Amino acid sequence: MNDPFPFGLEGPTAFYLVLYLSTLLIHIVFMNYVLAGSAYLAAHSVFRGRTNEESPLAELLRDWMPFMLSAAITAGIAPLLFLQVLYQKHFYTANLLLFSRWMAILPVLIAGFYLSYLLKSKLVHRWPLAGRAAVGCGTFACFAFVGWSWVENHLLSVQSQQVWEKEYVDATLLYHNTELLPRLTLWFLAAFPTMALVVGWQLWYRQGRNGDGANQPVLKIAGSRRTAVIAVAGIIISTVAARYYWGKMSLDTRDTITGPVALPYLVMAIVGGVVQLGAWVPQYLAARLSKKWLIVCTAGLVINFIGMAVVNEATRLAALDITELYAKHKQAREVGGLFLFLLFLAINSGLMLYCLRLVRGGWQAAPKD
Ligand code: HEM
């Protein structure tokens, strides 16, 4: 493979990889909101007083957390299906070897889901600090556990048969790998700029809906400035974490990332990060959230996401010989189903748009506050 991704790959493999990455990116947007948002709420539950009036960000995150979690879970299904078609034995073996740990994702997600509802309730606001902190930190711990499980599963899935055999013989519940901590840290830190951007748009929408809010200038500035600070800090610190992770990667992986397959995407990832930084600074200086700078940030994030998705996949392509799976991908492609896939994509997108319109209609009819 000497051409930029996906051109050096055979048609069916390229087709599934592009679909996999496109759907994974949707999962990552919501997952980032959940991971970084619940971390923010955990910190807020520990460090702030009983009221949340002074933090429009925390209030908004609490309100949206259960919805964003359901969106993250739902959006995880499509990449999960493509992942199985793409990597087959590797994915299933890692799942089986980590079985109990892996299956624990389900009850933990359910617990996290209910805790995020509890976090929203007025009752919890009246609880003493210890109780509020337990709910806030407990919610985050559940989502962090799920993120850790995915990273652990990913790392085990790209190992060789000898590693799998050792895992089986040792029958351990956890998989230890020197990449685990840097990789998980990177995913966690990189979640903050996305969360800040989505929250930025939500606050911007609320700002427009409540008029110019001349009676709430402090809230406006605090909300817009805090999102900018979170985003800039997230970009800078996750870049440092990425540099550290780079040091832990094998030479083969580094060569693939800087080779013809992934280099253009590495450049895209960096350019996307710089564009975001360039847009968050004037956003910080402005008193209000500006649509113009939010659009530039979004463009930067999209460029960065596409770049990072391919660079991330390149690390897996460096570890596995995907050409061995060409025949299986071709066979899967011949089974058909594209028409049904597109049909349901159109129906479900239509239904989602309809739901959004219903909610928006409800908001517009509701009294403003
Ligand atoms: C709060 C819930 C969740 C969190 C915090 C989370 C977090 C993550 C993280 C950190 C990764 C990156 C793993 C890596 O490449 O090392 C990931 C990947 C992924 N997640 Fe999620 N996830 C959540 C829920 C789900 C659910 C419920 C599904 C499926 C229905 C799902 C499907 C996927 C898939 C398919 C990948 C790609 C795995 C790979 O490339 O090996 N996620 N998730």
XYZ file of C-alpha atoms and ligand atoms in Angstrom:
412
model
C 0.000 0.000 0.000
C 1.752 3.108 -1.230
C -1.198 5.364 -1.959
C -3.032 7.616 0.485
C -5.935 5.957 2.277
C -8.226 4.449 0.887
C -6.775 4.326 -2.652
C -4.237 1.541 -2.126
C -6.918 -0.867 -0.907
C -9.178 -3.190 -2.901
C -12.662 -1.806 -3.627
C -14.791 -3.752 -1.093
C -12.248 -3.253 1.713
C -12.010 0.479 0.989
C -15.816 0.650 0.877
C -16.243 -0.940 4.326
C -13.390 1.039 5.851
C -14.799 4.364 4.644
C -18.271 3.459 5.911
C -16.793 2.283 9.210
C -14.825 5.491 9.756
C -17.708 7.747 8.690
C -20.078 6.118 11.162
C -17.411 5.934 13.890
C -16.957 9.702 13.659
C -20.624 10.230 14.512
C -20.193 7.968 17.558
C -17.104 9.915 18.590
C -18.899 13.293 18.566
C -21.519 12.076 21.057
C -19.060 9.921 23.008
C -16.778 12.956 23.449
C -19.672 15.007 24.779
C -20.532 12.262 27.273
C -16.959 11.578 28.399
C -15.753 15.174 28.720
C -19.159 16.494 29.819
C -19.486 13.965 32.647
C -15.893 14.737 33.738
C -16.800 18.434 33.895
C -19.952 17.653 35.884
C -18.013 15.406 38.267
C -15.543 18.238 38.950
C -18.415 20.705 39.243
C -20.267 18.500 41.730
C -17.165 18.438 43.952
C -15.990 22.042 43.669
C -19.182 24.113 43.437
C -21.788 25.027 46.027
C -25.376 23.791 46.216
C -26.733 25.984 43.415
C -25.695 25.760 39.791
C -27.021 29.146 38.752
C -23.582 30.564 38.188
C -22.655 27.836 35.711
C -24.706 27.807 32.510
C -22.352 25.123 31.230
C -23.008 22.652 34.043
C -26.731 23.263 33.843
C -26.745 22.618 30.110
C -24.548 19.515 30.366
C -26.742 18.034 33.088
C -29.830 18.678 30.996
C -28.457 17.044 27.866
C -26.392 14.189 29.323
C -29.032 11.407 29.144
C -29.933 12.333 25.552
C -26.290 12.524 24.462
C -25.583 9.170 26.077
C -28.419 7.511 24.162
C -27.096 9.152 20.992
C -23.550 7.865 21.716
C -24.841 4.327 22.290
C -27.070 4.346 19.213
C -24.332 5.823 17.044
C -21.951 3.096 18.256
C -23.977 0.344 16.600
C -23.208 1.091 12.941
C -19.388 1.175 13.376
C -19.652 -1.931 15.564
C -21.313 -3.806 12.696
C -18.784 -2.618 10.109
C -15.920 -3.433 12.488
C -17.054 -7.052 12.657
C -17.248 -7.360 8.872
C -13.841 -5.718 8.530
C -11.700 -7.412 11.172
C -13.707 -10.564 11.968
C -11.457 -12.985 13.933
C -9.501 -10.172 15.588
C -12.565 -8.440 16.961
C -14.298 -11.628 18.152
C -11.185 -13.113 19.768
C -10.547 -9.972 21.829
C -14.228 -9.988 22.872
C -14.103 -13.606 23.997
C -10.818 -13.265 25.859
C -12.104 -10.261 27.799
C -15.563 -11.764 28.078
C -16.698 -10.849 31.627
C -15.004 -7.459 31.527
C -16.482 -6.823 28.129
C -20.014 -7.818 29.076
C -19.779 -5.570 32.166
C -20.149 -2.637 29.741
C -23.897 -3.249 29.610
C -24.816 -3.029 33.335
C -22.318 -0.195 33.782
C -23.901 1.763 30.933
C -27.343 1.209 32.443
C -26.088 2.440 35.841
C -24.465 5.482 34.174
C -27.676 6.220 32.325
C -29.779 6.296 35.525
C -27.122 8.259 37.409
C -27.147 10.907 34.673
C -30.906 11.280 35.206
C -30.367 11.493 38.964
C -27.764 14.198 38.389
C -30.445 16.241 36.630
C -32.948 16.036 39.452
C -33.570 18.968 41.803
C -33.519 16.561 44.717
C -29.818 15.820 44.276
C -29.025 19.568 44.370
C -30.303 19.656 47.904
C -28.123 16.733 48.999
C -24.943 17.347 51.025
C -21.670 17.619 49.132
C -20.738 13.944 49.604
C -24.006 12.745 48.059
C -23.813 15.128 45.099
C -20.178 14.279 44.495
C -20.963 10.547 44.616
C -23.604 10.938 41.886
C -21.429 13.254 39.751
C -18.254 11.171 40.057
C -20.194 7.900 39.806
C -21.683 8.979 36.459
C -18.261 9.860 35.112
C -16.727 6.634 36.477
C -19.282 4.559 34.537
C -18.485 6.292 31.238
C -14.748 6.202 31.885
C -15.030 2.442 32.497
C -16.770 1.984 29.144
C -14.100 4.060 27.356
C -11.345 2.066 29.045
C -13.037 -1.197 27.994
C -13.157 -0.125 24.347
C -9.495 0.889 24.374
C -8.474 -2.358 26.079
C -10.486 -4.386 23.586
C -8.994 -2.455 20.672
C -5.430 -3.046 21.859
C -5.984 -6.755 22.466
C -7.658 -7.156 19.077
C -4.563 -6.000 17.179
C -2.235 -8.494 18.909
C -0.830 -11.695 17.468
C -2.012 -15.236 18.128
C 0.778 -15.769 20.729
C -0.525 -12.885 22.855
C -4.065 -14.242 22.619
C -2.887 -17.710 23.666
C -1.113 -16.266 26.696
C -4.246 -14.319 27.664
C -6.285 -17.499 27.375
C -3.877 -19.574 29.454
C -3.538 -16.871 32.140
C -7.330 -16.336 32.132
C -6.872 -12.774 33.405
C -9.773 -10.360 33.475
C -7.669 -7.373 32.447
C -5.362 -6.918 29.494
C -2.153 -5.013 30.303
C -0.400 -3.131 27.530
C 2.015 -0.189 27.702
C -0.161 1.690 25.180
C -3.302 1.428 27.294
C -2.821 4.442 29.546
C -1.463 6.873 26.912
C -4.157 5.835 24.435
C -6.995 6.182 26.945
C -5.586 9.503 28.174
C -5.436 10.785 24.615
C -9.053 9.797 23.869
C -10.147 11.418 27.135
C -8.295 14.719 26.644
C -9.223 14.981 22.965
C -12.896 14.737 23.978
C -12.868 18.226 25.545
C -12.582 20.382 22.381
C -15.536 18.507 20.820
C -17.633 18.849 23.963
C -16.761 22.562 24.163
C -17.791 23.105 20.555
C -21.144 21.324 20.854
C -21.836 23.198 24.114
C -20.756 26.403 22.360
C -23.432 25.860 19.706
C -26.025 25.009 22.362
C -25.230 28.179 24.332
C -25.238 30.200 21.124
C -28.716 28.885 20.312
C -29.923 29.700 23.825
C -28.320 33.167 23.625
C -30.291 33.883 20.427
C -33.479 32.447 21.874
C -33.295 34.610 25.008
C -32.654 37.769 22.995
C -29.474 39.700 23.647
C -29.850 38.937 27.364
C -28.764 42.426 28.404
C -29.778 41.573 31.946
C -27.381 38.585 32.063
C -24.058 39.852 30.722
C -21.989 37.945 33.288
C -23.591 34.612 32.435
C -23.029 35.180 28.727
C -19.359 35.990 29.131
C -18.757 33.174 31.614
C -20.396 30.620 29.301
C -18.596 31.692 26.140
C -15.212 32.199 27.803
C -15.326 28.906 29.655
C -16.078 26.910 26.483
C -13.158 28.644 24.757
C -10.797 27.915 27.671
C -11.863 24.248 27.786
C -11.403 23.872 24.031
C -7.976 25.549 23.884
C -6.711 23.662 26.944
C -8.080 20.410 25.473
C -6.327 20.955 22.141
C -2.984 21.873 23.699
C -2.926 19.175 26.384
C -4.161 16.438 24.028
C -1.380 17.413 21.585
C 1.144 16.873 24.385
C -0.539 13.521 25.180
C -0.410 12.556 21.485
C 3.310 13.321 21.452
C 3.787 11.093 24.496
C 1.732 8.290 22.915
C 3.852 8.603 19.766
C 6.890 7.762 21.932
C 5.195 4.532 23.049
C 4.316 3.338 19.527
C 6.304 0.718 17.665
C 8.573 1.823 14.814
C 6.284 0.071 12.296
C 3.288 2.047 13.492
C 5.178 5.332 13.335
C 6.381 4.516 9.815
C 2.805 3.837 8.702
C 1.582 7.118 10.198
C 4.301 9.141 8.494
C 4.187 7.036 5.305
C 2.160 7.678 2.136
C -1.015 5.982 3.471
C -1.590 8.293 6.443
C 0.721 11.320 6.128
C -1.812 13.554 4.312
C -4.275 12.750 7.090
C -1.746 13.526 9.806
C -1.304 16.930 8.162
C -5.108 17.340 8.078
C -5.330 16.514 11.786
C -2.726 19.159 12.633
C -4.256 21.792 10.330
C -7.702 21.120 11.842
C -6.279 21.645 15.336
C -4.594 24.906 14.348
C -7.793 26.206 12.701
C -9.726 25.475 15.892
C -7.128 27.234 18.038
C -7.214 30.238 15.712
C -10.998 30.477 16.015
C -11.298 29.926 19.775
C -9.000 32.854 20.627
C -11.233 35.606 19.115
C -14.192 33.695 20.510
C -12.679 34.047 23.979
C -12.124 37.772 23.516
C -15.713 38.399 22.378
C -18.388 38.916 24.998
C -20.866 36.699 23.146
C -20.619 33.400 21.327
C -20.169 34.288 17.683
C -21.733 32.177 14.947
C -18.893 33.064 12.573
C -16.168 31.694 14.874
C -18.234 28.667 15.813
C -18.516 27.806 12.096
C -14.736 28.133 11.695
C -14.200 25.925 14.769
C -16.607 23.342 13.362
C -14.752 23.303 10.038
C -11.477 22.852 11.955
C -12.955 20.024 14.018
C -14.277 18.213 10.921
C -10.858 18.423 9.233
C -9.148 17.280 12.431
C -11.615 14.415 12.929
C -11.176 13.029 9.420
C -7.397 13.253 9.778
C -7.350 11.626 13.215
C -9.775 8.863 12.195
C -7.521 7.734 9.371
C -4.322 8.104 11.421
C -5.934 6.009 14.153
C -6.987 3.348 11.652
C -3.505 3.365 10.162
C -2.169 2.171 13.529
C -4.407 -0.890 13.171
C -3.473 -1.389 9.507
C 0.178 -1.349 10.607
C -0.479 -4.209 13.025
C -2.732 -6.404 10.855
C -2.383 -7.617 7.308
C -5.676 -6.459 5.847
C -4.892 -8.018 2.457
C -5.596 -11.410 4.090
C -9.182 -10.283 4.564
C -9.766 -9.009 1.003
C -11.606 -12.192 -0.049
C -13.957 -12.021 2.964
C -14.770 -8.349 2.275
C -15.455 -9.143 -1.367
C -17.760 -11.960 -0.318
C -19.597 -9.690 2.137
C -19.967 -6.983 -0.514
C -21.570 -9.517 -2.880
C -24.251 -10.453 -0.365
C -26.010 -7.212 -1.274
C -28.203 -5.145 1.030
C -26.942 -1.707 -0.049
C -30.399 -0.717 -1.252
C -31.989 -1.670 2.096
C -29.189 0.098 3.984
C -29.769 3.313 2.018
C -33.540 2.999 2.350
C -33.381 2.700 6.143
C -30.764 5.439 6.304
C -33.188 7.757 4.499
C -36.211 6.681 6.608
C -34.347 6.995 9.920
C -32.763 10.323 8.993
C -36.228 11.606 8.065
C -37.654 10.411 11.392
C -34.822 12.038 13.325
C -35.313 15.344 11.518
C -39.033 15.126 12.250
C -38.323 14.555 15.987
C -35.931 17.504 16.031
C -38.579 19.705 14.429
C -41.128 18.583 17.016
C -38.741 19.430 19.873
C -37.858 22.756 18.317
C -41.564 23.572 17.906
C -42.082 22.731 21.596
C -39.213 24.990 22.612
C -40.481 27.884 20.571
C -43.928 27.543 22.130
C -42.474 27.276 25.669
C -42.027 30.407 27.827
C -38.522 31.861 27.527
C -36.245 32.017 30.539
C -20.430 6.143 27.339
C -20.314 5.237 26.432
C -19.114 5.026 25.554
C -17.865 5.545 25.638
C -17.320 6.512 26.682
C -17.110 5.031 24.513
C -15.781 5.320 24.271
C -15.065 4.812 23.217
C -13.644 5.003 23.023
C -12.699 5.744 23.967
C -13.305 4.390 21.874
C -11.909 4.324 21.221
C -11.279 2.948 21.408
C -9.926 2.848 20.726
O -9.826 3.025 19.513
O -8.937 2.576 21.430
C -14.509 3.819 21.316
C -14.543 3.142 20.145
C -15.659 2.500 19.703
N -16.910 2.506 20.274
Fe -17.462 3.480 21.929
N -17.909 4.228 23.772
C -19.139 4.179 24.377
C -20.225 3.411 24.005
C -20.242 2.619 22.891
C -21.303 1.704 22.544
C -22.525 1.439 23.414
C -20.956 1.138 21.350
C -21.705 0.126 20.533
C -22.989 -0.010 20.493
C -19.687 1.693 20.943
C -19.024 1.394 19.772
C -17.717 1.709 19.518
C -16.958 1.185 18.391
C -17.459 0.253 17.319
C -15.658 1.674 18.517
C -14.444 1.389 17.610
C -13.610 0.326 18.293
C -12.280 0.066 17.646
O -11.876 0.800 16.748
O -11.624 -0.891 18.054
N -19.270 2.563 21.910
N -15.565 4.101 22.168
